[in-house]
Coordinates of C-alpha atoms and ligand atoms in Angstrom, one line a residue:
M1 CA -0.1 -0.1 -0.4
T2 CA 1.8 3.2 -1.2
G3 CA 0.9 6.2 0.8
P4 CA -0.4 9.6 -0.3
L5 CA 2.2 12.3 -1.3
V6 CA 2.0 14.9 1.5
V7 CA 1.8 18.6 0.1
R8 CA 2.0 22.1 1.6
T9 CA 1.6 24.7 -1.0
R10 CA -0.9 25.6 -3.7
E11 CA 2.1 25.1 -6.1
E12 CA 2.9 21.8 -5.0
L13 CA -0.8 21.1 -5.1
R14 CA -1.2 22.1 -8.9
A15 CA 2.0 20.0 -9.9
A16 CA 0.5 17.0 -8.4
T17 CA -3.3 16.9 -9.0
E18 CA -4.5 16.0 -12.7
G19 CA -7.9 15.2 -14.3
T20 CA -11.2 15.6 -12.2
I21 CA -10.5 16.1 -8.3
A22 CA -12.8 15.3 -5.3
L23 CA -11.8 16.7 -2.0
V24 CA -12.4 15.9 1.7
P25 CA -11.6 18.8 4.1
T26 CA -10.6 17.5 7.6
M27 CA -9.1 19.0 10.6
G28 CA -7.1 15.6 11.1
A29 CA -7.1 13.3 14.2
L30 CA -9.0 10.8 11.6
H31 CA -11.2 8.3 12.4
D32 CA -13.8 5.8 10.8
G33 CA -16.2 8.5 10.1
H34 CA -13.7 10.7 7.8
V35 CA -12.5 7.2 6.3
Q36 CA -16.1 6.6 5.0
L37 CA -16.1 9.9 3.6
M38 CA -12.7 9.0 1.5
K39 CA -14.2 5.9 0.5
H40 CA -17.2 7.8 -0.8
A41 CA -15.3 10.3 -2.7
R42 CA -12.6 7.8 -4.2
P43 CA -15.1 6.8 -7.0
L44 CA -16.2 10.6 -7.8
A45 CA -12.6 12.0 -9.4
Q46 CA -9.7 10.9 -10.7
T47 CA -7.3 12.2 -7.7
L48 CA -8.9 12.0 -4.4
V49 CA -7.4 14.7 -1.8
V50 CA -7.9 15.2 1.8
S51 CA -7.2 18.4 3.7
I52 CA -5.7 18.2 7.3
F53 CA -5.8 21.9 8.8
V54 CA -7.1 22.5 12.2
N55 CA -8.8 26.0 11.3
P56 CA -7.9 28.7 13.8
T57 CA -10.9 31.0 12.9
Q58 CA -13.5 28.3 13.4
F59 CA -12.6 28.4 17.2
A60 CA -13.4 31.2 19.6
P61 CA -11.2 32.1 22.1
G62 CA -11.3 30.0 25.3
E63 CA -12.3 26.7 22.9
D64 CA -10.0 23.9 22.5
F65 CA -8.0 25.1 19.4
D66 CA -4.4 24.4 21.1
A67 CA -6.0 21.2 22.9
Y68 CA -7.8 19.9 19.7
P69 CA -6.0 16.1 18.8
R70 CA -3.1 16.3 16.2
T71 CA -2.3 12.8 14.9
F72 CA -0.5 13.4 11.6
D73 CA 1.3 10.0 11.1
A74 CA -1.7 8.0 12.0
D75 CA -3.9 10.1 9.6
L76 CA -1.7 9.4 6.7
E77 CA -1.7 5.7 7.4
R78 CA -5.7 6.3 7.4
C79 CA -5.6 8.3 4.1
A80 CA -3.5 5.6 2.5
E81 CA -6.0 2.9 3.8
A82 CA -8.8 4.9 1.6
G83 CA -6.5 5.0 -1.5
V84 CA -6.0 9.0 -1.1
D85 CA -3.6 10.4 -3.5
I86 CA -2.6 13.6 -2.2
V87 CA -2.6 15.0 1.8
F88 CA -2.6 18.5 1.6
A89 CA -1.4 20.1 5.2
P90 CA -0.9 23.5 4.4
T91 CA 0.2 25.9 7.2
V92 CA -1.4 29.0 8.8
D93 CA 0.3 31.1 6.4
V94 CA -0.5 29.2 3.3
M95 CA -4.0 29.5 4.3
Y96 CA -4.0 32.9 6.0
P97 CA -1.3 35.0 4.0
D98 CA -2.7 38.1 5.2
G99 CA -2.9 37.0 8.8
L100 CA -5.6 35.8 10.8
D101 CA -7.5 38.9 10.7
A102 CA -7.8 39.4 7.2
T103 CA -10.6 41.6 6.5
V104 CA -12.4 39.7 3.8
S105 CA -14.5 36.6 5.1
V106 CA -17.8 34.5 4.4
D107 CA -20.7 35.6 6.1
A108 CA -22.8 32.7 6.5
G109 CA -26.1 34.3 6.7
P110 CA -28.8 33.8 9.2
L111 CA -29.0 30.0 9.2
G112 CA -25.2 30.4 10.4
Q113 CA -27.2 32.4 13.9
I114 CA -29.2 29.4 14.9
L115 CA -28.4 25.8 16.5
E116 CA -24.6 26.2 16.9
G117 CA -24.4 29.4 15.4
A118 CA -26.2 30.8 18.4
Q119 CA -23.9 29.2 20.4
R120 CA -20.6 29.9 19.0
P121 CA -21.4 33.2 17.0
T122 CA -18.1 33.3 15.0
H123 CA -18.0 29.5 13.9
F124 CA -19.6 29.5 10.6
R125 CA -17.7 32.5 9.3
G126 CA -14.6 30.4 10.3
V127 CA -15.8 27.3 8.8
L128 CA -17.0 28.9 5.5
T129 CA -14.1 31.3 4.8
V130 CA -11.8 28.4 5.1
V131 CA -13.8 25.9 3.0
A132 CA -14.4 28.7 0.6
K133 CA -10.3 29.1 0.6
L134 CA -9.7 24.8 0.3
F135 CA -12.1 25.3 -2.9
G136 CA -9.8 27.8 -4.0
L137 CA -6.6 26.5 -3.4
V138 CA -7.4 22.7 -4.2
G139 CA -10.1 23.5 -7.2
P140 CA -12.4 20.5 -6.7
D141 CA -14.9 19.0 -8.8
V142 CA -16.8 17.6 -6.0
A143 CA -16.3 17.9 -2.1
V144 CA -17.6 15.7 0.7
F145 CA -18.8 16.3 4.1
G146 CA -20.1 14.5 6.7
E147 CA -24.0 14.5 8.0
K148 CA -22.9 14.7 11.7
D149 CA -22.4 18.2 11.0
Y150 CA -25.6 19.0 9.4
Q151 CA -25.6 22.6 9.9
Q152 CA -22.2 23.0 8.6
L153 CA -23.1 20.5 5.5
T154 CA -26.2 22.9 5.1
L155 CA -24.5 26.1 4.8
I156 CA -21.4 24.7 2.8
R157 CA -23.9 23.6 0.2
L158 CA -25.5 27.0 0.5
M159 CA -22.3 28.8 0.0
A160 CA -21.3 26.8 -3.1
R161 CA -24.6 27.6 -4.9
E162 CA -25.1 31.0 -3.7
L163 CA -21.4 32.0 -4.4
C164 CA -21.5 29.9 -8.0
L165 CA -18.3 28.1 -6.8
G166 CA -18.6 25.6 -9.0
V167 CA -18.0 22.7 -6.7
E168 CA -20.5 19.8 -6.1
V169 CA -21.3 19.2 -2.4
V170 CA -22.1 15.8 -1.6
G171 CA -23.0 14.7 1.7
C172 CA -22.1 11.4 3.7
P173 CA -24.4 9.7 6.2
T174 CA -22.9 9.5 9.9
V175 CA -20.7 7.1 11.2
R176 CA -21.3 5.5 14.5
E177 CA -20.1 3.4 17.2
A178 CA -21.9 0.4 18.4
D179 CA -24.1 2.3 20.7
G180 CA -25.4 4.7 18.2
L181 CA -22.4 7.6 19.0
A182 CA -21.3 9.4 16.4
M183 CA -18.0 9.4 15.7
S184 CA -15.7 12.3 16.5
S185 CA -12.2 13.3 17.2
R186 CA -13.0 14.8 20.2
N187 CA -14.6 11.5 21.5
R188 CA -11.0 10.4 22.8
Y189 CA -11.4 13.1 25.7
L190 CA -14.4 11.1 27.2
E191 CA -13.8 9.1 30.3
A192 CA -14.9 5.7 30.5
D193 CA -18.3 7.0 32.7
E194 CA -18.8 9.5 30.1
R195 CA -18.5 7.3 27.2
Q196 CA -21.3 5.5 28.3
L197 CA -23.4 8.1 29.1
A198 CA -22.3 9.9 25.6
G199 CA -24.8 7.2 24.0
A200 CA -27.9 8.6 25.4
I201 CA -27.5 11.7 23.0
N202 CA -28.4 9.4 19.9
A203 CA -30.5 7.4 21.8
A204 CA -32.4 10.5 22.8
L205 CA -32.5 11.4 18.8
R206 CA -34.0 7.8 17.8
A207 CA -36.6 8.1 20.6
G208 CA -37.8 11.3 19.0
A209 CA -37.9 9.9 15.7
A210 CA -40.2 7.0 16.6
S211 CA -42.4 9.7 18.2
G212 CA -42.4 11.2 14.7
R213 CA -45.9 9.9 13.7
E214 CA -47.4 11.8 16.6
G215 CA -45.9 15.3 15.5
G216 CA -43.5 17.7 16.7
T217 CA -44.3 18.6 20.4
A218 CA -44.2 14.7 20.9
V219 CA -40.7 13.9 19.1
L220 CA -39.2 16.6 21.4
A221 CA -40.7 15.7 24.4
A222 CA -39.5 12.0 23.8
A223 CA -36.0 12.9 23.0
R224 CA -35.7 15.3 26.2
A225 CA -37.3 12.5 28.5
V226 CA -34.3 10.5 27.3
L227 CA -31.8 12.9 28.2
D228 CA -33.6 14.0 31.2
E229 CA -33.2 10.4 32.3
H230 CA -29.4 10.4 32.0
G231 CA -29.2 14.0 33.3
I232 CA -28.0 15.5 30.4
T233 CA -28.9 19.1 29.6
P234 CA -28.5 19.9 25.9
D235 CA -27.0 23.4 24.6
Y236 CA -29.9 22.8 22.0
L237 CA -32.6 20.3 20.8
E238 CA -34.6 21.3 18.0
L239 CA -36.9 20.1 15.1
T240 CA -36.3 21.5 11.7
D241 CA -37.2 21.0 8.0
P242 CA -34.4 19.3 6.0
D243 CA -32.9 22.9 5.2
L244 CA -33.2 24.2 8.9
A245 CA -36.4 25.8 8.4
E246 CA -39.6 25.5 10.4
P247 CA -40.6 22.0 10.3
V248 CA -43.5 21.2 8.0
P249 CA -46.3 18.3 9.3
G250 CA -46.7 15.7 6.7
R251 CA -43.0 16.2 5.9
E252 CA -39.6 15.4 6.5
A253 CA -37.8 16.9 9.3
R254 CA -34.1 17.0 11.2
L255 CA -34.1 16.5 14.5
L256 CA -30.9 18.2 15.8
V257 CA -29.1 18.2 19.3
A258 CA -25.7 19.3 21.1
A259 CA -24.8 18.7 24.3
R260 CA -21.7 18.8 26.7
V261 CA -20.8 15.2 28.3
G262 CA -17.8 16.0 30.5
R263 CA -15.0 17.5 28.5
P264 CA -16.5 17.7 24.7
R265 CA -19.4 18.9 23.1
L266 CA -21.2 16.3 21.4
L267 CA -23.5 17.1 18.2
D268 CA -25.7 14.8 16.5
N269 CA -28.9 14.7 14.6
I270 CA -31.6 12.6 12.5
A271 CA -33.7 12.1 9.6
L272 CA -37.4 11.9 10.4
N273 CA -41.1 11.9 9.0
L274 CA -43.5 14.1 10.7
G275 CA -46.9 13.3 11.2
G276 CA -49.5 15.3 9.2
N277 CA -51.9 17.4 11.1
Ligands
AMP301 P1 -13.6 17.4 11.4 O1 -12.4 16.5 10.7 O2 -14.0 17.0 12.7 O3 -13.8 18.6 11.0 O4 -14.7 16.6 10.2 C1 -14.4 16.5 8.7 C2 -15.4 16.0 7.9 O5 -15.6 14.8 8.5 C3 -16.8 17.0 7.9 O6 -17.3 17.0 6.9 C4 -17.1 16.2 9.1 O7 -18.9 16.3 9.1 C5 -17.1 14.6 8.9 N1 -17.4 13.7 9.8 C6 -16.7 13.7 11.0 N2 -17.6 12.7 12.0 C7 -17.9 12.1 11.0 C8 -18.9 10.8 11.3 N3 -18.8 10.0 12.5 N4 -19.7 10.4 10.3 C9 -19.6 10.9 9.2 N5 -18.8 12.3 8.8 C10 -17.9 12.5 9.8

C-alpha cells in the first residue's frame, strides 16, 4: 500500500493533481467517519485530495484550538487505507497569507446564527471562509462532507450554490459506534463513565424519531425524556425541516442536538418523518 503524497503549498498541489478532483476537508485526528467520506469520494474523481488543517478562525477564544488532537502520522495511514492520492496539509501562512484578521471573510447569513451559531457566533464564518479558501486552493469538482455536522453541510451547500463556486457538495451519512454515538475526533476526551453516558444522545434522537407520527411536540418530548433520564442538559434540541427552516407536518424533518458530556461538546442529528395534521 503506497501512502499519499503530502503537499503543503498551492504550487505543490498544482503540480501533483491531474484530471477531475474530489476533496475531503478535515481537521485531522482521523477516525472511521472520515475514512468513510474518503471511500465515498474515491470513485467520484480521478484525484482524491484530503486536506488536514486545524482552522484557527472557527474556534472562539477559550475553545479547544490548542488542545484539538493532532495525530498526523496515524492520519496518513488512514488516508492510505482509503486510497487517497494527496494529503494537503497547509501551514496557517498558506491558508491566511494576510493574517488571521484579514478583512474579507464569508458571512454565513441567518442560518449561521441559529443552532450551533447561536452558541458559537463566529464559528460558521470561520468554517465557510476556510472551506472557500480550500476550494480556491485545491480546485475540486466535488467535495464530500459528513451529515454528522448537518448545519455545516447545509451552509456549505448554500455557499457553493449562492457564490457560484462550481463545486458539487456531497453529503455522507454519519458513521457511529455500536451504541449509536456519532464518531468524532473529540470522543477520545470522554472518560469511561462519560463514554457510556454519551450513547444517550443518539438514543434520545432515535426516541424522538420513533415518535414522528405523533407530531413535533411529541418528538421533542420523547427526545428530552431520554436526555433527562441521563441527566444531560442539551445546549439545544431542535426540530427543523431538512433545510433548517420551520418543520412542516407531513414532511421529512431533522432533529438536531448538541450537549456537553464531560469535556467535549457532542453534536448529533437524525432524519425523521413528521406526522401530518
Ligand atoms: P472534522 O475533521 O471533524 O472537521 O470533520 C471533517 C469532515 O468529516 C466533516 O465533513 C465532518 O462532518 C465529517 N465527519 C466527522 N465525523 C463524522 C462521522 N462520524 N460520520 C460521518 N462524517 C463525519
